[in-house]
PDB file of C-alpha atoms in Angstrom:
ATOM      1  CA  MET A 264     127.962  67.736 129.775  1.00 67.00           C
ATOM      2  CA  GLU A 265     130.741  67.187 127.256  1.00 77.00           C
ATOM      3  CA  LEU A 266     131.980  70.296 125.469  1.00 86.00           C
ATOM      4  CA  PRO A 267     131.816  70.035 121.657  1.00 89.00           C
ATOM      5  CA  TRP A 268     135.570  70.452 121.103  1.00 88.00           C
ATOM      6  CA  ASN A 269     136.292  67.580 123.528  1.00 88.00           C
ATOM      7  CA  ARG A 270     134.266  64.997 121.596  1.00 89.00           C
ATOM      8  CA  LYS A 271     136.160  61.826 120.789  1.00 88.00           C
ATOM      9  CA  ASN A 272     135.478  61.873 117.065  1.00 90.00           C
ATOM     10  CA  LEU A 273     136.947  64.944 115.340  1.00 90.00           C
ATOM     11  CA  ALA A 274     134.120  64.925 112.787  1.00 89.00           C
ATOM     12  CA  ASP A 275     131.649  65.524 115.644  1.00 91.00           C
ATOM     13  CA  VAL A 276     133.464  68.572 117.025  1.00 93.00           C
ATOM     14  CA  TRP A 277     131.931  71.131 114.642  1.00 94.00           C
ATOM     15  CA  THR A 278     128.435  70.172 113.486  1.00 91.00           C
ATOM     16  CA  TRP A 279     127.181  73.488 112.031  1.00 95.00           C
ATOM     17  CA  PRO A 280     124.662  74.563 114.705  1.00 94.00           C
ATOM     18  CA  HIS A 281     123.530  77.315 112.324  1.00 94.00           C
ATOM     19  CA  ILE A 282     121.252  74.824 110.563  1.00 93.00           C
ATOM     20  CA  PHE A 283     119.071  74.617 113.679  1.00 92.00           C
ATOM     21  CA  TRP A 284     118.897  78.412 114.025  1.00 92.00           C
ATOM     22  CA  LEU A 285     118.168  78.892 110.328  1.00 91.00           C
ATOM     23  CA  ASN A 286     115.248  76.496 110.707  1.00 89.00           C
ATOM     24  CA  VAL A 287     113.718  78.296 113.681  1.00 87.00           C
ATOM     25  CA  PHE A 288     111.698  80.104 111.000  1.00 85.00           C
ATOM     26  CA  GLY A 289     111.885  77.365 108.355  1.00 86.00           C
ATOM     27  CA  TRP A 290     114.401  78.997 106.021  1.00 88.00           C
ATOM     28  CA  TRP A 291     116.189  75.707 105.348  1.00 91.00           C
ATOM     29  CA  GLY A 292     113.103  73.523 105.751  1.00 88.00           C
ATOM     30  CA  GLU A 293     114.542  70.781 103.543  1.00 88.00           C
ATOM     31  CA  GLU A 294     117.202  70.135 106.186  1.00 88.00           C
ATOM     32  CA  ALA A 295     114.684  69.349 108.951  1.00 85.00           C
ATOM     33  CA  GLU A 296     115.120  65.934 110.566  1.00 83.00           C
ATOM     34  CA  THR A 297     111.497  64.789 110.268  1.00 86.00           C
ATOM     35  CA  GLU A 298     109.072  64.624 107.342  1.00 88.00           C
ATOM     36  CA  PHE A 299     106.597  66.744 109.311  1.00 87.00           C
ATOM     37  CA  GLY A 300     109.246  69.433 109.827  1.00 86.00           C
ATOM     38  CA  ARG A 301     110.316  69.425 106.179  1.00 86.00           C
ATOM     39  CA  LYS A 302     106.688  69.823 105.089  1.00 86.00           C
ATOM     40  CA  TRP A 303     105.582  72.610 107.410  1.00 88.00           C
ATOM     41  CA  LEU A 304     108.824  74.557 107.704  1.00 87.00           C
ATOM     42  CA  THR A 305     108.973  75.028 103.924  1.00 86.00           C
ATOM     43  CA  ARG A 306     105.397  76.358 104.029  1.00 86.00           C
ATOM     44  CA  PHE A 307     106.320  78.737 106.841  1.00 85.00           C
ATOM     45  CA  ARG A 308     109.229  79.943 104.711  1.00 86.00           C
ATOM     46  CA  SER A 309     106.782  80.816 101.916  1.00 86.00           C
ATOM     47  CA  LEU A 310     104.701  82.866 104.357  1.00 85.00           C
ATOM     48  CA  SER A 311     107.868  84.633 105.531  1.00 82.00           C
ATOM     49  CA  ILE A 312     108.704  85.616 101.945  1.00 82.00           C
ATOM     50  CA  VAL A 313     105.243  87.192 101.479  1.00 85.00           C
ATOM     51  CA  TYR A 314     105.419  88.939 104.869  1.00 83.00           C
ATOM     52  CA  PHE A 315     108.901  90.353 104.177  1.00 79.00           C
ATOM     53  CA  ALA A 316     107.820  91.624 100.761  1.00 80.00           C
ATOM     54  CA  CYS A 317     104.936  93.523 102.443  1.00 82.00           C
ATOM     55  CA  LEU A 318     107.214  94.827 105.225  1.00 78.00           C
ATOM     56  CA  LEU A 319     109.867  96.002 102.763  1.00 77.00           C
ATOM     57  CA  ASN A 320     107.288  97.918 100.718  1.00 80.00           C
ATOM     58  CA  SER A 321     105.827  99.397 103.909  1.00 81.00           C
ATOM     59  CA  MET A 322     109.255 100.617 105.055  1.00 77.00           C
ATOM     60  CA  MET A 323     110.157 102.107 101.667  1.00 78.00           C
ATOM     61  CA  ILE A 324     106.813 103.943 101.392  1.00 81.00           C
ATOM     62  CA  GLN A 325     107.249 105.461 104.854  1.00 77.00           C
ATOM     63  CA  VAL A 326     110.811 106.590 104.079  1.00 75.00           C
ATOM     64  CA  PHE A 327     109.605 108.376 100.928  1.00 77.00           C
ATOM     65  CA  ILE A 328     106.710 109.980 102.842  1.00 78.00           C
ATOM     66  CA  LYS A 329     109.067 111.169 105.592  1.00 73.00           C
ATOM     67  CA  PHE A 330     111.380 112.862 103.125  1.00 72.00           C
ATOM     68  CA  ALA A 331     108.466 114.401 101.221  1.00 74.00           C
ATOM     69  CA  GLU A 332     107.120 115.957 104.430  1.00 73.00           C
ATOM     70  CA  GLY A 333     110.337 117.189 106.062  1.00 67.00           C
ATOM     71  CA  ASP A 334     113.962 118.122 105.495  1.00 60.00           C
ATOM     72  CA  ILE A 335     116.952 115.839 105.878  1.00 58.00           C
ATOM     73  CA  MET A 336     117.667 116.923 109.465  1.00 58.00           C
ATOM     74  CA  GLN A 337     114.243 115.688 110.578  1.00 57.00           C
ATOM     75  CA  ASN A 338     114.728 112.326 108.892  1.00 61.00           C
ATOM     76  CA  LEU A 339     118.280 111.321 109.732  1.00 62.00           C
ATOM     77  CA  PHE A 340     117.037 108.786 112.285  1.00 61.00           C
ATOM     78  CA  THR A 341     114.740 107.287 109.626  1.00 62.00           C
ATOM     79  CA  ILE A 342     117.806 106.582 107.481  1.00 65.00           C
ATOM     80  CA  PHE A 343     119.701 105.325 110.509  1.00 64.00           C
ATOM     81  CA  ALA A 344     116.949 102.865 111.493  1.00 64.00           C
ATOM     82  CA  SER A 345     115.603 101.744 108.107  1.00 69.00           C
ATOM     83  CA  GLY A 346     118.956 100.839 106.541  1.00 73.00           C
ATOM     84  CA  PRO A 347     119.699  97.765 108.701  1.00 76.00           C
ATOM     85  CA  GLY A 348     116.092  96.588 108.288  1.00 74.00           C
ATOM     86  CA  MET A 349     116.392  96.556 104.507  1.00 77.00           C
ATOM     87  CA  VAL A 350     119.801  94.849 104.670  1.00 83.00           C
ATOM     88  CA  GLY A 351     118.234  92.225 106.975  1.00 82.00           C
ATOM     89  CA  ILE A 352     115.581  91.531 104.330  1.00 82.00           C
ATOM     90  CA  PHE A 353     118.283  91.133 101.666  1.00 86.00           C
ATOM     91  CA  LYS A 354     120.130  88.717 103.956  1.00 89.00           C
ATOM     92  CA  PHE A 355     116.954  86.702 104.473  1.00 87.00           C
ATOM     93  CA  PHE A 356     116.402  86.335 100.726  1.00 87.00           C
ATOM     94  CA  ASP A 357     120.090  85.490 100.215  1.00 92.00           C
ATOM     95  CA  LEU A 358     119.928  82.737 102.852  1.00 92.00           C
ATOM     96  CA  VAL A 359     116.849  81.267 101.157  1.00 90.00           C
ATOM     97  CA  ILE A 360     118.045  81.596  97.543  1.00 92.00           C
ATOM     98  CA  HIS A 361     121.561  80.246  98.176  1.00 94.00           C
ATOM     99  CA  ARG A 362     120.642  77.639 100.797  1.00 93.00           C
ATOM    100  CA  LYS A 363     121.798  74.716  98.620  1.00 93.00           C
ATOM    101  CA  VAL A 364     125.139  76.351  97.840  1.00 95.00           C
ATOM    102  CA  LEU A 365     125.750  77.284 101.483  1.00 95.00           C
ATOM    103  CA  LYS A 366     124.812  73.758 102.628  1.00 95.00           C
ATOM    104  CA  SER A 367     127.215  72.345 100.032  1.00 95.00           C
ATOM    105  CA  VAL A 368     129.958  74.602 101.428  1.00 96.00           C
ATOM    106  CA  MET A 369     129.251  73.254 104.922  1.00 95.00           C
ATOM    107  CA  ASP A 370     129.303  69.629 103.730  1.00 95.00           C
ATOM    108  CA  ARG A 371     132.579  70.003 101.837  1.00 95.00           C
ATOM    109  CA  LEU A 372     134.292  71.704 104.768  1.00 95.00           C
ATOM    110  CA  SER A 373     133.061  68.926 107.060  1.00 93.00           C
ATOM    111  CA  GLY A 374     134.283  66.341 104.555  1.00 92.00           C
ATOM    112  CA  LEU A 375     137.808  67.758 104.730  1.00 92.00           C
ATOM    113  CA  ILE A 376     137.972  66.712 108.382  1.00 89.00           C
ATOM    114  CA  SER A 377     138.428  63.097 107.204  1.00 83.00           C
ATOM    115  CA  GLU A 378     141.814  64.181 105.795  1.00 82.00           C
ATOM    116  CA  VAL A 379     143.002  65.087 109.303  1.00 85.00           C
ATOM    117  CA  ASN A 380     144.402  61.680 110.265  1.00 80.00           C
ATOM    118  CA  ASP A 381     147.417  62.714 112.310  1.00 84.00           C
ATOM    119  CA  PRO A 382     147.531  63.347 116.109  1.00 86.00           C
ATOM    120  CA  ILE A 383     149.289  66.709 115.757  1.00 87.00           C
ATOM    121  CA  LEU A 384     146.857  67.897 113.079  1.00 89.00           C
ATOM    122  CA  ASN A 385     143.996  66.613 115.231  1.00 90.00           C
ATOM    123  CA  VAL A 386     145.063  68.827 118.122  1.00 90.00           C
ATOM    124  CA  LYS A 387     145.463  71.845 115.838  1.00 90.00           C
ATOM    125  CA  ALA A 388     142.033  71.267 114.291  1.00 92.00           C
ATOM    126  CA  ARG A 389     140.345  70.935 117.684  1.00 93.00           C
ATOM    127  CA  LYS A 390     141.927  74.179 118.860  1.00 92.00           C
ATOM    128  CA  SER A 391     140.747  76.041 115.742  1.00 93.00           C
ATOM    129  CA  LEU A 392     137.238  74.589 115.894  1.00 94.00           C
ATOM    130  CA  LYS A 393     137.017  75.504 119.570  1.00 94.00           C
ATOM    131  CA  GLN A 394     137.642  79.104 118.496  1.00 94.00           C
ATOM    132  CA  THR A 395     134.834  78.733 115.930  1.00 95.00           C
ATOM    133  CA  TRP A 396     132.439  77.547 118.656  1.00 95.00           C
ATOM    134  CA  ILE A 397     133.364  80.552 120.815  1.00 95.00           C
ATOM    135  CA  ILE A 398     132.701  82.911 117.889  1.00 94.00           C
ATOM    136  CA  PHE A 399     129.329  81.252 117.286  1.00 96.00           C
ATOM    137  CA  LEU A 400     128.197  81.380 120.917  1.00 94.00           C
ATOM    138  CA  LEU A 401     129.349  84.949 121.602  1.00 94.00           C
ATOM    139  CA  THR A 402     127.815  86.411 118.452  1.00 93.00           C
ATOM    140  CA  LEU A 403     124.577  84.485 119.039  1.00 92.00           C
ATOM    141  CA  LEU A 404     124.315  85.831 122.602  1.00 92.00           C
ATOM    142  CA  VAL A 405     125.160  89.443 121.740  1.00 91.00           C
ATOM    143  CA  PHE A 406     123.062  89.622 118.582  1.00 89.00           C
ATOM    144  CA  ASP A 407     119.987  88.008 120.150  1.00 87.00           C
ATOM    145  CA  SER A 408     120.222  90.519 123.005  1.00 89.00           C
ATOM    146  CA  VAL A 409     120.161  93.364 120.444  1.00 87.00           C
ATOM    147  CA  VAL A 410     117.080  91.879 118.732  1.00 87.00           C
ATOM    148  CA  LEU A 411     115.344  91.446 122.089  1.00 87.00           C
ATOM    149  CA  HIS A 412     116.078  95.086 122.942  1.00 86.00           C
ATOM    150  CA  TRP A 413     114.510  96.325 119.691  1.00 83.00           C
ATOM    151  CA  ALA A 414     111.436  94.110 120.134  1.00 87.00           C
ATOM    152  CA  LEU A 415     110.780  95.128 123.762  1.00 89.00           C
ATOM    153  CA  ARG A 416     111.596  98.835 123.513  1.00 86.00           C
ATOM    154  CA  PRO A 417     108.053 100.046 122.547  1.00 88.00           C
ATOM    155  CA  ILE A 418     106.446  97.909 125.275  1.00 90.00           C
ATOM    156  CA  LEU A 419     108.835  99.264 127.923  1.00 89.00           C
ATOM    157  CA  ALA A 420     108.239 102.841 126.709  1.00 87.00           C
ATOM    158  CA  ALA A 421     104.479 102.277 126.923  1.00 89.00           C
ATOM    159  CA  ILE A 422     104.646 100.793 130.442  1.00 90.00           C
ATOM    160  CA  LEU A 423     107.241 103.113 131.957  1.00 89.00           C
ATOM    161  CA  HIS A 424     106.504 106.401 130.163  1.00 88.00           C
ATOM    162  CA  ASN A 425     102.972 105.941 128.775  1.00 88.00           C
ATOM    163  CA  GLU A 426     104.426 106.723 125.343  1.00 87.00           C
ATOM    164  CA  LYS A 427     103.300 105.248 122.014  1.00 87.00           C
ATOM    165  CA  THR A 428     106.344 104.474 119.852  1.00 83.00           C
ATOM    166  CA  ARG A 429     107.178 102.238 116.924  1.00 80.00           C
ATOM    167  CA  ILE A 430     109.942  99.668 116.493  1.00 78.00           C
ATOM    168  CA  ILE A 431     110.722 100.756 112.924  1.00 75.00           C
ATOM    169  CA  GLU A 432     109.369 103.325 110.483  1.00 73.00           C
ATOM    170  CA  SER A 433     106.682 101.712 108.333  1.00 75.00           C
ATOM    171  CA  TRP A 434     103.469 102.787 106.610  1.00 77.00           C
ATOM    172  CA  PRO A 435     100.781 103.423 107.749  1.00 79.00           C
ATOM    173  CA  VAL A 436     101.892 105.082 111.015  1.00 76.00           C
ATOM    174  CA  PHE A 437      98.778 103.907 112.908  1.00 77.00           C
ATOM    175  CA  LEU A 438      99.579 105.361 116.366  1.00 78.00           C
ATOM    176  CA  ASP A 439      96.632 107.633 117.190  1.00 81.00           C
ATOM    177  CA  ASP A 440      95.368 105.555 120.139  1.00 86.00           C
ATOM    178  CA  TRP A 441      96.430 102.525 122.192  1.00 86.00           C
ATOM    179  CA  THR A 442      94.430 100.074 120.055  1.00 88.00           C
ATOM    180  CA  GLN A 443      96.290 101.252 116.962  1.00 87.00           C
ATOM    181  CA  PHE A 444      99.558 101.104 118.901  1.00 87.00           C
ATOM    182  CA  PHE A 445      99.085  97.419 119.759  1.00 88.00           C
ATOM    183  CA  LEU A 446      97.904  96.542 116.239  1.00 86.00           C
ATOM    184  CA  SER A 447     100.944  98.324 114.807  1.00 85.00           C
ATOM    185  CA  TYR A 448     103.199  96.530 117.282  1.00 87.00           C
ATOM    186  CA  LEU A 449     101.716  93.140 116.388  1.00 86.00           C
ATOM    187  CA  PHE A 450     102.384  93.852 112.715  1.00 83.00           C
ATOM    188  CA  GLN A 451     105.969  94.935 113.279  1.00 83.00           C
ATOM    189  CA  VAL A 452     107.262  92.709 116.070  1.00 86.00           C
ATOM    190  CA  PRO A 453     107.367  89.428 114.044  1.00 85.00           C
ATOM    191  CA  GLY A 454     109.196  91.288 111.308  1.00 80.00           C
ATOM    192  CA  VAL A 455     111.715  92.822 113.710  1.00 82.00           C
ATOM    193  CA  ILE A 456     112.405  89.482 115.395  1.00 85.00           C
ATOM    194  CA  ILE A 457     112.744  87.607 112.101  1.00 84.00           C
ATOM    195  CA  LEU A 458     114.627  90.504 110.477  1.00 82.00           C
ATOM    196  CA  GLY A 459     117.031  90.741 113.385  1.00 84.00           C
ATOM    197  CA  HIS A 460     117.486  86.981 113.323  1.00 87.00           C
ATOM    198  CA  SER A 461     118.263  86.982 109.599  1.00 88.00           C
ATOM    199  CA  PHE A 462     120.578  89.992 109.942  1.00 87.00           C
ATOM    200  CA  TYR A 463     122.686  88.476 112.689  1.00 91.00           C
ATOM    201  CA  ILE A 464     122.557  84.744 111.948  1.00 93.00           C
ATOM    202  CA  TYR A 465     123.851  85.621 108.480  1.00 94.00           C
ATOM    203  CA  ASP A 466     126.828  87.405 110.025  1.00 93.00           C
ATOM    204  CA  ASN A 467     127.299  84.533 112.473  1.00 94.00           C
ATOM    205  CA  LEU A 468     127.315  82.014 109.620  1.00 95.00           C
ATOM    206  CA  TYR A 469     129.723  84.172 107.630  1.00 95.00           C
ATOM    207  CA  PHE A 470     132.172  84.545 110.533  1.00 95.00           C
ATOM    208  CA  CYS A 471     132.121  80.844 111.391  1.00 96.00           C
ATOM    209  CA  THR A 472     132.441  79.625 107.788  1.00 96.00           C
ATOM    210  CA  SER A 473     135.381  81.946 107.249  1.00 95.00           C
ATOM    211  CA  ASP A 474     136.973  80.673 110.470  1.00 96.00           C
ATOM    212  CA  VAL A 475     136.531  77.029 109.430  1.00 96.00           C
ATOM    213  CA  ILE A 476     138.116  77.834 106.050  1.00 96.00           C
ATOM    214  CA  LEU A 477     141.078  79.387 107.889  1.00 95.00           C
ATOM    215  CA  CYS A 478     141.271  76.261 110.042  1.00 94.00           C
ATOM    216  CA  HIS A 479     141.638  74.064 106.944  1.00 94.00           C
ATOM    217  CA  LEU A 480     144.170  76.424 105.392  1.00 94.00           C
ATOM    218  CA  ASN A 481     146.297  76.120 108.539  1.00 93.00           C
ATOM    219  CA  ILE A 482     145.980  72.344 108.396  1.00 93.00           C
ATOM    220  CA  LEU A 483     147.062  72.393 104.740  1.00 93.00           C
ATOM    221  CA  LYS A 484     150.028  74.592 105.655  1.00 92.00           C
ATOM    222  CA  LEU A 485     151.139  72.081 108.301  1.00 91.00           C
ATOM    223  CA  LYS A 486     150.705  69.183 105.871  1.00 89.00           C
ATOM    224  CA  LEU A 487     152.807  70.955 103.232  1.00 89.00           C
ATOM    225  CA  ASN A 488     155.535  71.868 105.743  1.00 89.00           C
ATOM    226  CA  ARG A 489     155.871  68.195 106.692  1.00 86.00           C
ATOM    227  CA  LEU A 490     155.774  66.960 103.100  1.00 85.00           C
ATOM    228  CA  VAL A 491     158.965  65.222 101.927  1.00 82.00           C
ATOM    229  CA  LEU A 492     159.241  65.164  98.154  1.00 79.00           C
ATOM    230  CA  ASN A 493     160.975  62.124  96.639  1.00 79.00           C
ATOM    231  CA  ASP A 494     160.235  59.378  94.119  1.00 75.00           C
ATOM    232  CA  GLY A 495     158.511  57.173  96.676  1.00 80.00           C
ATOM    233  CA  GLU A 496     154.886  56.092  96.443  1.00 82.00           C
ATOM    234  CA  LYS A 497     154.087  57.519  99.884  1.00 81.00           C
ATOM    235  CA  SER A 498     155.418  60.965  98.920  1.00 83.00           C
ATOM    236  CA  THR A 499     153.365  60.972  95.720  1.00 85.00           C
ATOM    237  CA  ARG A 500     150.236  59.942  97.603  1.00 87.00           C
ATOM    238  CA  GLU A 501     150.684  62.711 100.194  1.00 86.00           C
ATOM    239  CA  LEU A 502     151.348  65.312  97.484  1.00 88.00           C
ATOM    240  CA  VAL A 503     148.193  64.318  95.595  1.00 89.00           C
ATOM    241  CA  SER A 504     146.241  64.473  98.869  1.00 88.00           C
ATOM    242  CA  CYS A 505     147.485  68.042  99.534  1.00 90.00           C
ATOM    243  CA  VAL A 506     146.613  69.134  95.985  1.00 92.00           C
ATOM    244  CA  LYS A 507     143.078  67.740  96.314  1.00 92.00           C
ATOM    245  CA  TYR A 508     142.747  69.326  99.762  1.00 93.00           C
ATOM    246  CA  HIS A 509     143.778  72.692  98.362  1.00 94.00           C
ATOM    247  CA  ALA A 510     141.463  72.358  95.330  1.00 95.00           C
ATOM    248  CA  THR A 511     138.501  71.646  97.626  1.00 95.00           C
ATOM    249  CA  ILE A 512     139.265  74.702  99.759  1.00 96.00           C
ATOM    250  CA  LEU A 513     139.486  76.889  96.647  1.00 96.00           C
ATOM    251  CA  SER A 514     136.168  75.603  95.288  1.00 96.00           C
ATOM    252  CA  VAL A 515     134.549  76.250  98.684  1.00 96.00           C
ATOM    253  CA  CYS A 516     135.937  79.810  98.756  1.00 96.00           C
ATOM    254  CA  ASN A 517     134.667  80.513  95.238  1.00 96.00           C
ATOM    255  CA  ASP A 518     131.152  79.223  95.971  1.00 96.00           C
ATOM    256  CA  PHE A 519     131.045  81.020  99.322  1.00 96.00           C
ATOM    257  CA  ARG A 520     132.144  84.283  97.696  1.00 94.00           C
ATOM    258  CA  ASP A 521     129.545  83.997  94.912  1.00 94.00           C
ATOM    259  CA  ALA A 522     126.757  83.260  97.417  1.00 94.00           C
ATOM    260  CA  THR A 523     127.557  86.176  99.730  1.00 93.00           C
ATOM    261  CA  SER A 524     129.206  88.918  97.648  1.00 91.00           C
ATOM    262  CA  LYS A 525     126.016  90.877  96.842  1.00 89.00           C
ATOM    263  CA  VAL A 526     124.926  91.021 100.489  1.00 90.00           C
ATOM    264  CA  ILE A 527     128.420  92.008 101.633  1.00 88.00           C
ATOM    265  CA  ILE A 528     128.344  94.917  99.177  1.00 88.00           C
ATOM    266  CA  TRP A 529     124.955  96.051 100.530  1.00 84.00           C
ATOM    267  CA  GLN A 530     126.247  95.610 104.080  1.00 84.00           C
ATOM    268  CA  SER A 531     129.269  97.790 103.319  1.00 85.00           C
ATOM    269  CA  ILE A 532     127.131 100.517 101.718  1.00 84.00           C
ATOM    270  CA  ASN A 533     124.733 100.462 104.677  1.00 79.00           C
ATOM    271  CA  THR A 534     127.625 100.619 107.159  1.00 80.00           C
ATOM    272  CA  VAL A 535     129.081 103.670 105.399  1.00 82.00           C
ATOM    273  CA  ILE A 536     125.659 105.386 105.369  1.00 77.00           C
ATOM    274  CA  MET A 537     125.094 104.617 109.057  1.00 75.00           C
ATOM    275  CA  LEU A 538     128.559 105.832 110.027  1.00 79.00           C
ATOM    276  CA  CYS A 539     128.150 109.052 108.042  1.00 78.00           C
ATOM    277  CA  THR A 540     124.651 109.604 109.451  1.00 72.00           C
ATOM    278  CA  GLY A 541     125.771 108.852 113.010  1.00 72.00           C
ATOM    279  CA  ILE A 542     128.806 111.129 112.778  1.00 80.00           C
ATOM    280  CA  PHE A 543     126.658 113.900 111.262  1.00 75.00           C
ATOM    281  CA  ILE A 544     124.087 113.604 114.076  1.00 72.00           C
ATOM    282  CA  LEU A 545     126.827 113.581 116.707  1.00 78.00           C
ATOM    283  CA  THR A 546     128.592 116.588 115.140  1.00 83.00           C
ATOM    284  CA  TYR A 547     125.292 118.472 114.895  1.00 75.00           C
ATOM    285  CA  LEU A 548     124.484 117.818 118.577  1.00 77.00           C
ATOM    286  CA  VAL A 549     127.975 118.769 119.749  1.00 82.00           C
ATOM    287  CA  ASN A 550     127.825 121.988 117.705  1.00 80.00           C
ATOM    288  CA  LYS A 551     124.365 122.793 119.116  1.00 79.00           C
ATOM    289  CA  LEU A 552     125.539 122.212 122.700  1.00 81.00           C
ATOM    290  CA  ALA A 553     128.629 124.306 122.074  1.00 81.00           C
ATOM    291  CA  ASN A 554     126.485 127.189 120.794  1.00 80.00           C
ATOM    292  CA  VAL A 555     124.205 126.998 123.856  1.00 77.00           C
ATOM    293  CA  PHE A 556     127.225 126.983 126.163  1.00 78.00           C
ATOM    294  CA  TYR A 557     128.758 129.942 124.283  1.00 73.00           C
ATOM    295  CA  ILE A 558     125.501 131.949 124.519  1.00 76.00           C
ATOM    296  CA  LYS A 559     125.347 131.334 128.283  1.00 72.00           C
ATOM    297  CA  LEU A 560     128.912 132.569 128.638  1.00 74.00           C
ATOM    298  CA  LEU A 561     128.042 135.760 126.720  1.00 72.00           C
ATOM    299  CA  ILE A 562     124.984 136.385 128.896  1.00 71.00           C
ATOM    300  CA  LYS A 563     127.093 136.127 132.022  1.00 62.00           C
TER     301      LYS A 563
END
């Protein structure tokens, strides 16, 4: 099997595999290869929007109930677990709302490959795009393993420890007996799988798009370093080509920034909250263990 970065045609080296993964749940249904796929994947996307709206409301209601019933120490894990879920929902909606802009970014970056018509630049581009493939594959493997862990955790706890648990905090709790446990699990598990997929495929797409942009900036740098400015027609043609190349990269960066900036802000806020919550929990546990150890020393 031929590796993607060894394909003969440079334009076939990086083919945006994200489109396939985005359409696992029909988010970019218009990009499906068949008429049947375009028809039914767009309908599945509509169902996903309704389901996510219900799940988001369910999570928010349960968070408010938790805080109304207990103090902050009892609900730190609720914050820790609910934050990424809500960010995942925002990422899902961002992928759906800005799908045309993001697809345009992909197409323009792919179109720039036609400007790489030199053997040295070809080698440089292949090396950079190989790095992009590695980023894509590693993040896909790691992130899917995390999603699988979250989805299977309640089942494993039920089998191994006879314990009824939930994947995420949502309302109603619905865990009084095993029938309720399985009904609750069936309600949550599609959301966790799709949420996890949206959370991580968004990051994967962001990393890879940024890496492809860096690839083209490096190509432009090499083209400019080799540019010889004189009054000749060839020099003028190469200069105009570099200016157009640079203008395309800038337009791609602007569109990519506008399509992702709101989610990146939410991601940053959530990361800060999770770090603060995690550090607080860790500090609290260390302090509690230290007190227990100190008491034992006094008793002795």
